[in-house]
Amino acid sequence: MKISVLSKKLWCVHKQLILVLTPLVFLPLLFTLPEKEGKCLYVVVLMAMFWCTEALPLAVTAMLPVCLFPTLGILPAKKICPQYFIETNFLFLSGLVLASSIEEWGLHRRIALKVLSIVGVKPAWLILGMMLTSSFLSMWLSNTATTAMMLPIANAILESLFGDLETLKQKCKSVDDHENAVINGQSSVKLHSLPSMPSEKQIMATEGTDTPELTDPRTAEESRAEAQYQLKVWKGFLICIPYAASIGGTATLTGTAPNLILIGQLKSYFPDCDLINFGSWFAFAFPLMLLFLFLGWLWIAFLYGGLNTRLCFTKQDRRTQAEARAKALIKEDYRKLGPINFAEGAISFFFVLFAILLFTRDPKFVTGWSVFFKKGYVSDAVTGVIIVSILFFFPSQKPSLRWWSDPQALNTPYVPLLSWKKAQESVPWNIIMLLGGGFAMAKACEESGLASWMGGHLQPLAQVPPAAAVMLITAFLACFTEFASNTATIIIFLPVIAELAINVSVNPLYFMIPATVGCSYAFMLPVSTPPNSIAFASGHLMVKDMVKTGVVMNILGILSVTLAMNTWGIAMFNYSKGALCLYVRLLFCFLS
């Protein structure tokens, strides 16, 4: 049998081979390490391999602790099972349910179009508007949903600015036939295969028929140069949206799963540490998000032709006419939404109330409203569940007393802001299982002594200056998460990083926070995150485009996190003096 045929057959069953061979290859861990630590490490390695290779669905791998930890004698089932729905999961669930209600009534689309109408239609400003809108929505919605919603809007605006994409490619074809052949052949998925907005496509067609064709006085070379510029801008639009969604998710605790993993593991390792809640995290992460977003915008706008003199000076030419059409398109789309209705207003109110209550529960710098309740009883999860519970009975139509006395009034069924069916369809239950599996793994690592054992073997890293260690940790996890789920990555490494910090006498938050944020900085590959994959499926981006842009984005992200940790992070989390939870943990380790 030829090697090529054999390799293809092996690839067809590679997941099954991983499932069979991985337990056998790592079996010596059970006999060469201390008993409990070795058994726990064996399970952790199996789960890490299955997560990274996706030999099993992520959620199925997350359930393995329920069967493996009790049967191997590491932890009883009564300690493992409760980890799958701790209060952190309820906070995450609350955010997802609220996001589904926002999507149900189209509030996110109204926000997006409003922001784009404000920032203007010059390419650099539109890229900034796309990034600001995507990052803001991603703070509350999932990164994937944000990207899927924003890309069709971007495509409609781009068609208004530059015309049809295939026509642009044809204009550039003679410049570099080989490169365009790669572009045209890279994917069979066309732009319209993305989650589409038919009304926008129809508007584009109408725009094209209503506007008479103008004679182009430019030479062929000038036309090709202009087409190349327009293709670069198109790439910038497509690539900025998933990147901004990933950046925006780091700003709130509910924005992305790794943030919640951090909270859950902090409560497991340091029960008395209450330095991080929704408000304190937002106060730290939101300025970091804005900084990174601004640097990322400068880089993307520079790389894809958006930064030029047209930002400051108005010039009457064909680009100006195209920009006017795009501006009219955005205004027309916003006008078609009509005035804000009762349901959108109600969702907006509960959304703002949700944010305010989370920020003010225990903001640390002032007394929060949680003091009106028994200390330690009310958490962010309680706030979230209260708000989303209201959505299931609050009316979506404006109530009227006249309806009761008017026999002619229509007896339409009562419709709440959100139905359980819609919530059930929108919530990614697999991610909730993944969170639970991470908390179960962390619990086992702590109680088996594996985390302490691994932290002790990382003692040589104590020679590295803490600030340099922050950069190394962020860089390592940002690179690792290019090939693995960010949630799985942080689940695997966060317990080890916590023990490393304790062993080198550094506040654990100083290492754990940059590790958590760094896991969301996956920009270089289409497979790194679902948003990257959605943008890549447009058929216009190539892998080299994402690598070229993503490498610098990763560097900017690492530098931004390091700056944040060593400036306002010190003032917020008091690394220099050391938090009480660190001393309690160190004392416990010393006594044991």
Coordinates of C-alpha atoms in Angstrom, one line a residue:
M1 CA 0.0 0.0 0.0
K2 CA 1.3 3.4 -0.9
I3 CA 2.3 5.8 1.9
S4 CA -0.1 8.5 0.7
V5 CA -3.0 6.0 0.7
L6 CA -2.1 4.8 4.2
S7 CA -1.7 8.3 5.5
K8 CA -5.2 9.2 4.2
K9 CA -6.7 6.1 5.9
L10 CA -4.9 6.9 9.2
W11 CA -6.2 10.5 9.0
C12 CA -9.7 9.2 8.6
V13 CA -9.5 7.4 11.9
H14 CA -7.0 9.7 13.7
K15 CA -9.5 10.7 16.4
Q16 CA -10.2 7.0 17.3
L17 CA -6.4 6.3 17.3
I18 CA -5.9 9.2 19.7
L19 CA -8.7 7.9 22.0
V20 CA -7.1 4.5 22.1
L21 CA -3.4 5.3 22.2
T22 CA -3.3 8.3 24.5
P23 CA -4.3 6.4 27.7
L24 CA -1.7 3.7 26.8
V25 CA 1.1 6.2 26.1
F26 CA 0.6 8.1 29.4
L27 CA 0.0 5.0 31.5
P28 CA 3.5 5.2 33.1
L29 CA 2.4 8.4 34.9
L30 CA 0.4 6.2 37.3
F31 CA 3.5 4.3 38.4
T32 CA 6.3 6.8 38.3
L33 CA 4.8 9.7 40.3
P34 CA 3.3 9.9 43.8
E35 CA 0.1 8.0 43.8
K36 CA -2.6 10.7 44.0
E37 CA -0.6 13.3 42.1
G38 CA 0.2 10.7 39.4
K39 CA -3.5 9.7 39.0
C40 CA -4.7 13.3 38.8
L41 CA -2.0 14.2 36.3
Y42 CA -3.0 11.2 34.2
V43 CA -6.6 12.4 34.0
V44 CA -5.5 16.0 33.3
V45 CA -3.2 14.9 30.4
L46 CA -5.9 12.8 28.9
M47 CA -8.4 15.7 29.0
A48 CA -5.8 18.1 27.7
M49 CA -5.1 15.8 24.7
F50 CA -8.8 15.2 24.0
W51 CA -9.5 18.9 24.2
C52 CA -6.6 20.0 22.0
T53 CA -7.3 17.4 19.3
E54 CA -11.1 17.4 19.8
A55 CA -10.9 13.6 19.6
L56 CA -14.1 13.8 21.7
P57 CA -16.6 16.7 21.7
L58 CA -15.3 19.3 24.1
A59 CA -18.4 18.9 26.4
V60 CA -18.0 15.2 26.5
T61 CA -14.4 15.5 27.5
A62 CA -15.5 18.0 30.2
M63 CA -17.7 15.2 31.7
L64 CA -14.8 12.7 32.1
P65 CA -14.0 13.9 35.7
V66 CA -17.3 12.6 36.8
C67 CA -16.3 9.0 36.0
L68 CA -12.5 9.1 36.2
F69 CA -11.8 11.0 39.4
P70 CA -14.1 8.8 41.6
T71 CA -13.0 5.5 40.0
L72 CA -9.3 6.3 40.4
G73 CA -9.8 7.3 44.0
I74 CA -8.9 11.0 43.6
L75 CA -12.2 12.6 44.6
P76 CA -15.6 11.3 45.5
A77 CA -18.5 12.0 43.1
K78 CA -20.3 14.1 45.7
K79 CA -17.4 16.6 45.5
I80 CA -17.0 16.5 41.7
C81 CA -20.6 16.8 40.5
P82 CA -21.5 20.1 42.3
Q83 CA -18.6 21.8 40.4
Y84 CA -20.6 21.7 37.2
F85 CA -23.1 24.3 38.3
I86 CA -21.5 26.6 40.8
E87 CA -22.6 30.3 41.1
T88 CA -20.1 31.3 38.3
N89 CA -22.0 29.2 35.9
F90 CA -25.2 30.9 36.9
L91 CA -23.6 34.3 36.2
F92 CA -22.5 33.0 32.7
L93 CA -26.0 31.6 32.1
S94 CA -27.6 34.9 33.0
G95 CA -25.4 36.8 30.6
L96 CA -26.3 34.4 27.8
V97 CA -30.0 34.6 28.4
L98 CA -29.9 38.4 28.4
A99 CA -27.9 38.3 25.2
S100 CA -30.6 36.1 23.6
S101 CA -33.3 38.6 24.5
I102 CA -31.2 41.4 22.9
E103 CA -30.9 39.3 19.7
E104 CA -34.6 38.4 19.8
W105 CA -35.7 42.0 19.4
G106 CA -32.9 43.2 17.2
L107 CA -31.5 45.7 19.6
H108 CA -27.9 44.8 18.7
R109 CA -28.5 45.7 15.0
R110 CA -29.9 49.1 16.0
I111 CA -26.8 49.8 18.1
A112 CA -24.5 48.7 15.3
L113 CA -26.1 50.9 12.7
K114 CA -26.2 53.9 15.0
V115 CA -22.5 53.7 15.8
L116 CA -21.6 53.3 12.1
S117 CA -23.7 56.4 11.2
I118 CA -21.8 58.4 13.9
V119 CA -18.2 57.5 13.0
G120 CA -18.5 58.3 9.3
V121 CA -17.9 56.3 6.1
K122 CA -14.2 56.9 5.3
P123 CA -12.5 53.4 5.4
A124 CA -10.4 54.0 8.5
W125 CA -13.3 55.5 10.4
L126 CA -15.6 52.7 9.3
I127 CA -13.0 50.1 10.5
L128 CA -12.9 52.0 13.8
G129 CA -16.7 52.0 13.9
M130 CA -16.8 48.3 13.1
M131 CA -14.3 47.5 15.9
L132 CA -16.0 49.7 18.5
T133 CA -19.4 48.2 17.7
S134 CA -18.1 44.6 17.6
S135 CA -16.2 45.0 20.9
F136 CA -19.1 46.6 22.7
L137 CA -21.6 43.9 21.6
S138 CA -19.1 41.2 22.4
M139 CA -18.9 42.4 26.0
W140 CA -22.5 41.1 26.4
L141 CA -23.1 38.7 23.5
S142 CA -21.0 35.8 22.4
N143 CA -18.0 36.6 20.2
T144 CA -19.4 34.2 17.5
A145 CA -22.8 35.8 17.5
T146 CA -21.3 39.3 17.3
T147 CA -19.1 38.3 14.3
A148 CA -22.0 36.6 12.5
M149 CA -24.2 39.7 12.9
M150 CA -21.6 42.3 11.9
L151 CA -20.0 40.6 8.9
P152 CA -23.2 40.9 6.7
I153 CA -23.5 44.6 7.6
A154 CA -19.8 45.1 6.7
N155 CA -20.3 43.3 3.4
A156 CA -23.3 45.5 2.4
I157 CA -21.4 48.7 3.2
L158 CA -18.4 47.4 1.2
E159 CA -20.5 46.6 -1.8
S160 CA -21.9 50.1 -1.6
L161 CA -18.4 51.6 -1.5
F162 CA -16.6 49.4 -4.0
G163 CA -19.2 47.4 -5.9
D164 CA -19.1 43.6 -6.4
L165 CA -16.2 41.7 -4.9
E166 CA -15.8 39.4 -7.9
T167 CA -15.6 42.4 -10.2
L168 CA -12.9 43.9 -8.1
K169 CA -10.9 40.7 -8.3
Q170 CA -11.2 40.7 -12.1
K171 CA -9.8 44.2 -12.2
C172 CA -6.8 43.1 -10.2
K173 CA -6.3 39.8 -12.1
S174 CA -3.7 41.0 -14.6
V175 CA -1.6 42.5 -11.9
D176 CA -0.8 39.2 -10.3
D177 CA -2.6 36.2 -11.8
H178 CA -1.1 33.6 -9.5
E179 CA -2.0 35.4 -6.3
N180 CA -5.5 36.0 -7.5
A181 CA -5.9 32.4 -8.5
V182 CA -5.1 31.5 -4.9
I183 CA -7.6 34.0 -3.6
N184 CA -10.3 32.8 -6.0
G185 CA -9.7 29.2 -5.3
Q186 CA -9.1 29.2 -1.6
S187 CA -12.7 28.5 -0.6
S188 CA -15.9 27.5 -2.2
V189 CA -17.8 29.5 0.4
K190 CA -19.0 32.8 -1.0
L191 CA -19.8 35.9 0.9
H192 CA -23.5 35.3 0.7
S193 CA -23.0 32.0 2.6
L194 CA -22.4 34.1 5.7
P195 CA -25.4 34.8 8.0
S196 CA -27.0 37.3 5.6
M197 CA -29.4 40.2 5.7
P198 CA -31.5 40.0 2.5
S199 CA -32.8 43.5 2.8
E200 CA -29.2 44.8 2.6
K201 CA -28.4 42.8 -0.5
Q202 CA -31.7 44.1 -2.1
I203 CA -30.7 47.6 -1.2
M204 CA -27.4 47.1 -2.8
A205 CA -29.0 45.9 -6.0
T206 CA -31.3 48.9 -6.0
E207 CA -28.4 51.2 -5.4
G208 CA -26.6 49.8 -8.4
T209 CA -29.6 50.1 -10.7
D210 CA -30.5 53.6 -9.7
T211 CA -27.0 55.1 -10.2
P212 CA -25.9 55.6 -13.8
E213 CA -22.5 54.3 -14.7
L214 CA -19.9 57.0 -15.1
T215 CA -17.2 57.0 -17.7
D216 CA -13.9 56.1 -16.1
P217 CA -11.2 58.5 -17.4
R218 CA -8.4 56.7 -15.5
T219 CA -5.8 54.6 -17.3
A220 CA -5.8 50.8 -16.9
E221 CA -2.9 50.9 -14.5
E222 CA -4.7 53.5 -12.3
S223 CA -7.8 51.4 -12.3
R224 CA -5.9 48.3 -11.2
A225 CA -4.1 50.2 -8.5
E226 CA -7.5 51.5 -7.2
A227 CA -9.0 48.0 -7.3
Q228 CA -6.0 46.7 -5.3
Y229 CA -6.5 49.4 -2.7
Q230 CA -10.2 48.6 -2.5
L231 CA -9.4 44.8 -2.0
K232 CA -7.0 45.7 0.8
V233 CA -9.7 47.8 2.5
W234 CA -12.2 44.9 2.1
K235 CA -9.7 42.6 3.8
G236 CA -9.3 45.1 6.6
F237 CA -13.1 45.2 7.2
L238 CA -13.4 41.4 7.3
I239 CA -10.4 40.9 9.6
C240 CA -11.1 43.7 12.1
I241 CA -14.5 42.3 13.2
P242 CA -13.5 38.9 14.7
Y243 CA -10.4 40.5 16.2
A244 CA -12.5 43.3 17.9
A245 CA -15.0 40.6 19.1
S246 CA -12.2 38.7 20.8
I247 CA -10.8 41.8 22.4
G248 CA -14.2 43.1 23.6
G249 CA -15.0 39.8 25.3
T250 CA -12.2 40.4 27.8
A251 CA -13.8 43.5 29.2
T252 CA -16.6 41.9 31.3
L253 CA -16.7 38.7 33.4
T254 CA -19.5 37.3 31.2
G255 CA -17.9 38.3 27.9
T256 CA -15.9 35.2 27.5
A257 CA -15.6 31.8 29.3
P258 CA -11.9 32.2 30.5
N259 CA -12.9 35.2 32.7
L260 CA -15.4 33.0 34.5
I261 CA -12.9 30.2 34.9
L262 CA -10.6 32.7 36.7
I263 CA -13.3 33.6 39.1
G264 CA -14.3 30.0 39.8
Q265 CA -10.7 28.9 40.4
L266 CA -10.0 31.9 42.6
K267 CA -13.0 30.9 44.8
S268 CA -11.7 27.4 44.9
Y269 CA -8.1 28.2 45.7
F270 CA -8.5 31.4 47.7
P271 CA -12.0 31.3 49.3
D272 CA -11.4 34.5 51.3
C273 CA -10.2 36.5 48.3
D274 CA -13.0 38.8 47.0
L275 CA -10.8 41.3 45.1
I276 CA -12.4 40.4 41.7
N277 CA -16.1 40.8 40.9
F278 CA -18.0 42.2 37.9
G279 CA -17.3 45.8 38.8
S280 CA -13.6 45.5 39.7
W281 CA -12.9 43.4 36.7
F282 CA -14.6 45.9 34.4
A283 CA -12.7 48.8 36.0
F284 CA -9.4 46.9 35.1
A285 CA -10.2 45.3 31.8
F286 CA -12.3 48.0 30.1
P287 CA -9.4 50.5 29.9
L288 CA -7.1 47.6 28.7
M289 CA -9.7 46.8 26.0
L290 CA -9.8 50.4 24.8
L291 CA -6.0 50.6 24.7
F292 CA -5.6 47.4 22.7
L293 CA -8.5 48.3 20.5
F294 CA -7.0 51.6 19.6
L295 CA -3.5 50.0 18.9
G296 CA -5.2 47.3 16.9
W297 CA -7.2 49.8 14.9
L298 CA -4.0 51.8 14.0
W299 CA -2.3 48.6 12.9
I300 CA -5.2 47.2 10.8
A301 CA -5.9 50.6 9.3
F302 CA -2.2 51.1 8.4
L303 CA -1.9 47.6 7.0
Y304 CA -5.0 47.7 4.9
G305 CA -4.9 51.2 3.5
G306 CA -7.3 53.0 5.7
L307 CA -4.8 55.6 7.1
N308 CA -4.2 58.4 4.6
T309 CA -4.8 62.1 4.2
R310 CA -8.5 61.6 3.4
L311 CA -9.1 61.2 7.1
C312 CA -8.5 64.9 7.6
F313 CA -9.2 66.4 4.2
T314 CA -12.2 66.2 1.9
K315 CA -11.6 65.4 -1.7
Q316 CA -14.2 65.3 -4.4
D317 CA -13.7 62.1 -6.5
R318 CA -15.1 58.7 -7.1
R319 CA -14.3 57.6 -3.6
T320 CA -16.3 60.5 -2.2
Q321 CA -19.3 59.4 -4.3
A322 CA -19.0 55.8 -3.0
E323 CA -18.7 57.0 0.6
A324 CA -21.9 59.1 0.1
R325 CA -23.7 55.9 -1.1
A326 CA -22.5 53.9 1.9
K327 CA -23.6 56.7 4.2
A328 CA -27.0 56.7 2.6
L329 CA -27.2 52.9 2.9
I330 CA -26.5 53.0 6.7
K331 CA -29.1 55.8 7.2
E332 CA -31.7 54.0 5.1
D333 CA -31.1 50.7 7.0
Y334 CA -31.5 52.6 10.3
R335 CA -34.6 54.4 9.1
K336 CA -36.2 51.0 8.2
L337 CA -35.8 49.9 11.8
G338 CA -38.4 52.6 12.7
P339 CA -38.7 54.2 16.1
I340 CA -37.7 52.2 19.1
N341 CA -40.6 50.0 20.1
F342 CA -41.7 49.0 23.6
A343 CA -39.9 45.7 23.6
E344 CA -36.6 47.2 22.6
G345 CA -37.0 50.0 25.2
A346 CA -37.7 47.4 27.9
I347 CA -34.7 45.3 26.9
S348 CA -32.5 48.4 26.9
F349 CA -33.8 49.2 30.4
F350 CA -33.1 45.8 31.8
F351 CA -29.7 45.6 30.1
V352 CA -28.7 48.9 31.7
L353 CA -30.1 47.8 35.0
F354 CA -28.2 44.5 34.8
A355 CA -24.9 46.4 34.2
I356 CA -25.5 49.0 37.0
L357 CA -26.5 46.4 39.6
L358 CA -23.4 44.3 38.8
F359 CA -21.1 47.3 38.9
T360 CA -22.5 48.7 42.2
R361 CA -22.9 45.5 44.2
D362 CA -19.5 45.7 45.7
P363 CA -17.3 48.2 43.8
K364 CA -14.6 48.2 46.6
F365 CA -13.9 52.0 46.4
V366 CA -17.4 52.8 47.7
T367 CA -20.0 51.0 49.7
G368 CA -22.2 48.8 47.4
W369 CA -25.8 47.9 47.7
S370 CA -24.9 44.4 49.0
V371 CA -24.5 45.8 52.5
F372 CA -28.3 45.8 52.8
F373 CA -28.2 42.0 52.8
K374 CA -26.4 39.4 55.0
K375 CA -22.6 39.6 54.3
G376 CA -21.5 37.0 51.7
Y377 CA -25.0 35.9 50.7
V378 CA -25.6 38.0 47.6
S379 CA -23.2 37.6 44.6
D380 CA -23.2 38.6 41.0
A381 CA -25.0 35.4 40.1
V382 CA -28.0 36.4 42.3
T383 CA -28.2 39.7 40.4
G384 CA -28.1 38.1 37.0
V385 CA -30.7 35.5 37.8
I386 CA -33.1 38.2 39.2
I387 CA -32.9 40.3 36.0
V388 CA -33.2 37.4 33.5
S389 CA -36.1 35.9 35.5
I390 CA -38.1 39.2 34.9
L391 CA -37.6 38.8 31.2
F392 CA -39.7 35.7 31.1
F393 CA -42.9 37.5 32.3
F394 CA -42.4 41.1 31.4
P395 CA -44.7 42.0 28.5
S396 CA -43.3 42.7 25.0
Q397 CA -46.2 45.0 24.2
K398 CA -47.1 48.1 26.1
P399 CA -49.8 47.3 28.7
S400 CA -53.1 49.2 28.4
L401 CA -55.9 49.4 30.9
R402 CA -58.3 50.3 28.0
W403 CA -57.9 46.7 26.7
W404 CA -59.8 45.3 29.7
S405 CA -62.8 47.6 29.1
D406 CA -62.9 47.4 25.2
P407 CA -64.8 44.4 24.0
Q408 CA -63.6 45.2 20.4
A409 CA -60.0 44.9 21.3
L410 CA -58.1 42.0 19.8
N411 CA -57.5 39.1 22.3
T412 CA -54.0 38.4 21.2
P413 CA -51.9 36.0 23.3
Y414 CA -49.7 37.5 26.0
V415 CA -46.1 37.5 24.7
P416 CA -43.2 38.1 27.2
L417 CA -39.9 39.6 26.3
L418 CA -38.3 36.2 26.2
S419 CA -39.6 32.6 26.0
W420 CA -37.8 29.6 27.4
K421 CA -37.8 28.0 24.0
K422 CA -35.8 30.9 22.6
A423 CA -33.4 30.9 25.6
Q424 CA -32.9 27.2 25.3
E425 CA -32.0 27.4 21.7
S426 CA -29.6 30.3 22.2
V427 CA -27.7 29.1 25.2
P428 CA -24.5 27.1 24.3
W429 CA -25.0 24.4 26.9
N430 CA -21.8 22.7 25.8
I431 CA -19.8 25.8 27.0
I432 CA -21.5 25.5 30.4
M433 CA -20.5 21.9 30.6
L434 CA -16.9 22.9 29.6
L435 CA -16.9 25.4 32.5
G436 CA -18.0 22.8 34.9
G437 CA -15.4 20.4 33.7
G438 CA -12.7 23.0 34.3
F439 CA -13.9 23.7 37.8
A440 CA -14.0 19.9 38.5
M441 CA -10.4 19.6 37.2
A442 CA -9.2 22.5 39.3
K443 CA -10.8 21.0 42.4
A444 CA -9.1 17.7 41.8
C445 CA -5.7 19.4 41.2
E446 CA -6.0 21.2 44.4
E447 CA -7.2 18.4 46.6
S448 CA -4.8 15.8 45.2
G449 CA -1.8 18.0 45.7
L450 CA -1.0 18.0 41.9
A451 CA -1.0 21.8 41.6
S452 CA 1.4 22.2 44.5
W453 CA 3.6 19.4 43.2
M454 CA 3.8 21.0 39.7
G455 CA 4.3 24.5 41.2
G456 CA 7.3 23.2 43.2
H457 CA 8.9 21.8 40.1
L458 CA 8.6 25.2 38.5
Q459 CA 10.7 26.8 41.2
P460 CA 13.6 27.7 38.8
L461 CA 11.3 30.3 37.2
A462 CA 11.7 32.3 40.5
Q463 CA 14.8 33.7 39.0
V464 CA 12.8 35.4 36.2
P465 CA 11.7 39.0 37.1
P466 CA 7.9 39.0 37.8
A467 CA 7.3 41.7 35.0
A468 CA 9.1 39.5 32.5
A469 CA 7.2 36.4 33.8
V470 CA 4.0 38.2 33.0
M471 CA 5.0 38.8 29.4
L472 CA 6.2 35.2 29.1
I473 CA 3.0 33.7 30.5
T474 CA 0.8 36.0 28.3
A475 CA 2.8 35.2 25.2
F476 CA 2.9 31.4 25.9
L477 CA -0.9 31.2 26.4
A478 CA -1.7 33.5 23.5
C479 CA 0.4 31.1 21.3
F480 CA -1.0 27.9 22.8
T481 CA -4.6 29.1 22.3
E482 CA -4.0 29.5 18.6
F483 CA -4.3 25.7 18.4
A484 CA -6.7 24.9 21.2
S485 CA -9.9 26.2 22.7
N486 CA -9.3 29.3 25.0
T487 CA -11.5 27.7 27.6
A488 CA -9.6 24.4 27.6
T489 CA -6.3 26.3 27.6
I490 CA -7.1 28.3 30.7
I491 CA -8.6 25.3 32.5
I492 CA -5.3 23.3 31.9
F493 CA -2.8 26.0 32.9
L494 CA -4.5 28.2 35.5
P495 CA -4.0 25.9 38.5
V496 CA -0.3 25.5 37.6
I497 CA 0.1 29.2 37.2
A498 CA -1.5 29.8 40.6
E499 CA 0.9 27.4 42.3
L500 CA 3.8 28.9 40.4
A501 CA 3.0 32.3 41.8
I502 CA 2.8 31.0 45.3
N503 CA 6.1 29.2 45.0
V504 CA 7.9 32.3 43.8
S505 CA 6.2 34.5 46.4
V506 CA 4.2 36.6 44.0
N507 CA 0.5 37.6 44.3
P508 CA -1.3 34.9 42.3
L509 CA -3.4 37.6 40.6
Y510 CA -0.3 39.1 39.1
F511 CA 0.1 35.9 37.0
M512 CA -3.5 34.6 36.7
I513 CA -5.0 37.8 35.3
P514 CA -2.6 38.1 32.3
A515 CA -2.9 34.4 31.7
T516 CA -6.7 34.7 31.5
V517 CA -6.7 37.7 29.2
G518 CA -3.9 36.2 27.0
C519 CA -6.1 33.2 26.3
S520 CA -8.5 35.4 24.4
Y521 CA -5.8 36.9 22.1
A522 CA -5.9 34.3 19.3
F523 CA -5.5 36.2 16.1
M524 CA -3.1 34.3 13.8
L525 CA -5.1 31.3 12.5
P526 CA -8.6 30.7 11.1
V527 CA -9.0 27.7 13.5
S528 CA -8.0 29.7 16.5
T529 CA -11.5 30.9 17.3
P530 CA -15.0 30.6 15.8
P531 CA -15.1 34.3 14.9
N532 CA -11.8 33.9 12.9
S533 CA -13.3 30.9 11.1
I534 CA -16.5 32.8 10.2
A535 CA -14.4 35.7 8.7
F536 CA -12.1 33.2 6.8
A537 CA -15.2 31.5 5.3
S538 CA -15.9 34.6 3.4
G539 CA -13.5 33.3 0.8
H540 CA -11.5 36.5 0.5
L541 CA -9.0 36.2 3.4
M542 CA -6.0 33.9 3.2
V543 CA -4.1 32.3 6.0
K544 CA -1.1 34.5 5.3
D545 CA -3.4 37.6 5.8
M546 CA -4.4 36.4 9.3
V547 CA -0.9 35.4 10.2
K548 CA 0.6 38.7 9.1
T549 CA -2.0 40.7 10.9
G550 CA -2.3 38.4 13.9
V551 CA 1.4 38.3 14.8
V552 CA 1.6 42.0 15.4
M553 CA -1.8 41.9 17.1
N554 CA -0.5 39.3 19.5
I555 CA 2.6 41.4 20.3
L556 CA 0.4 44.5 20.9
G557 CA -1.8 42.5 23.2
I558 CA 1.1 41.2 25.2
L559 CA 2.5 44.7 25.6
S560 CA -0.9 46.1 26.5
V561 CA -1.5 43.5 29.2
T562 CA 2.0 43.9 30.7
L563 CA 1.4 47.7 30.8
A564 CA -2.0 47.3 32.5
M565 CA -0.7 44.8 35.1
N566 CA 2.2 47.1 36.1
T567 CA 0.2 50.4 36.2
W568 CA -3.4 50.7 37.1
G569 CA -3.5 46.9 37.9
I570 CA -1.1 47.6 40.9
A571 CA -3.4 50.3 42.2
M572 CA -6.5 48.2 41.9
F573 CA -5.3 44.8 43.2
N574 CA -2.4 45.9 45.4
Y575 CA 0.2 43.4 44.2
S576 CA 3.1 45.0 46.0
K577 CA 1.7 44.7 49.5
G578 CA 0.1 41.3 48.7
A579 CA -3.5 40.5 49.3
L580 CA -4.7 38.7 52.4
C581 CA -5.7 35.7 50.4
L582 CA -2.0 35.2 49.3
Y583 CA -0.8 35.2 52.9
V584 CA -3.5 32.8 54.0
R585 CA -2.5 30.4 51.2
L586 CA 1.2 30.7 51.9
L587 CA 0.6 30.1 55.6
F588 CA -1.5 27.0 54.8
C589 CA 1.3 25.6 52.5
F590 CA 3.9 26.2 55.2
L591 CA 1.9 24.5 57.9
S592 CA 1.1 21.5 55.7

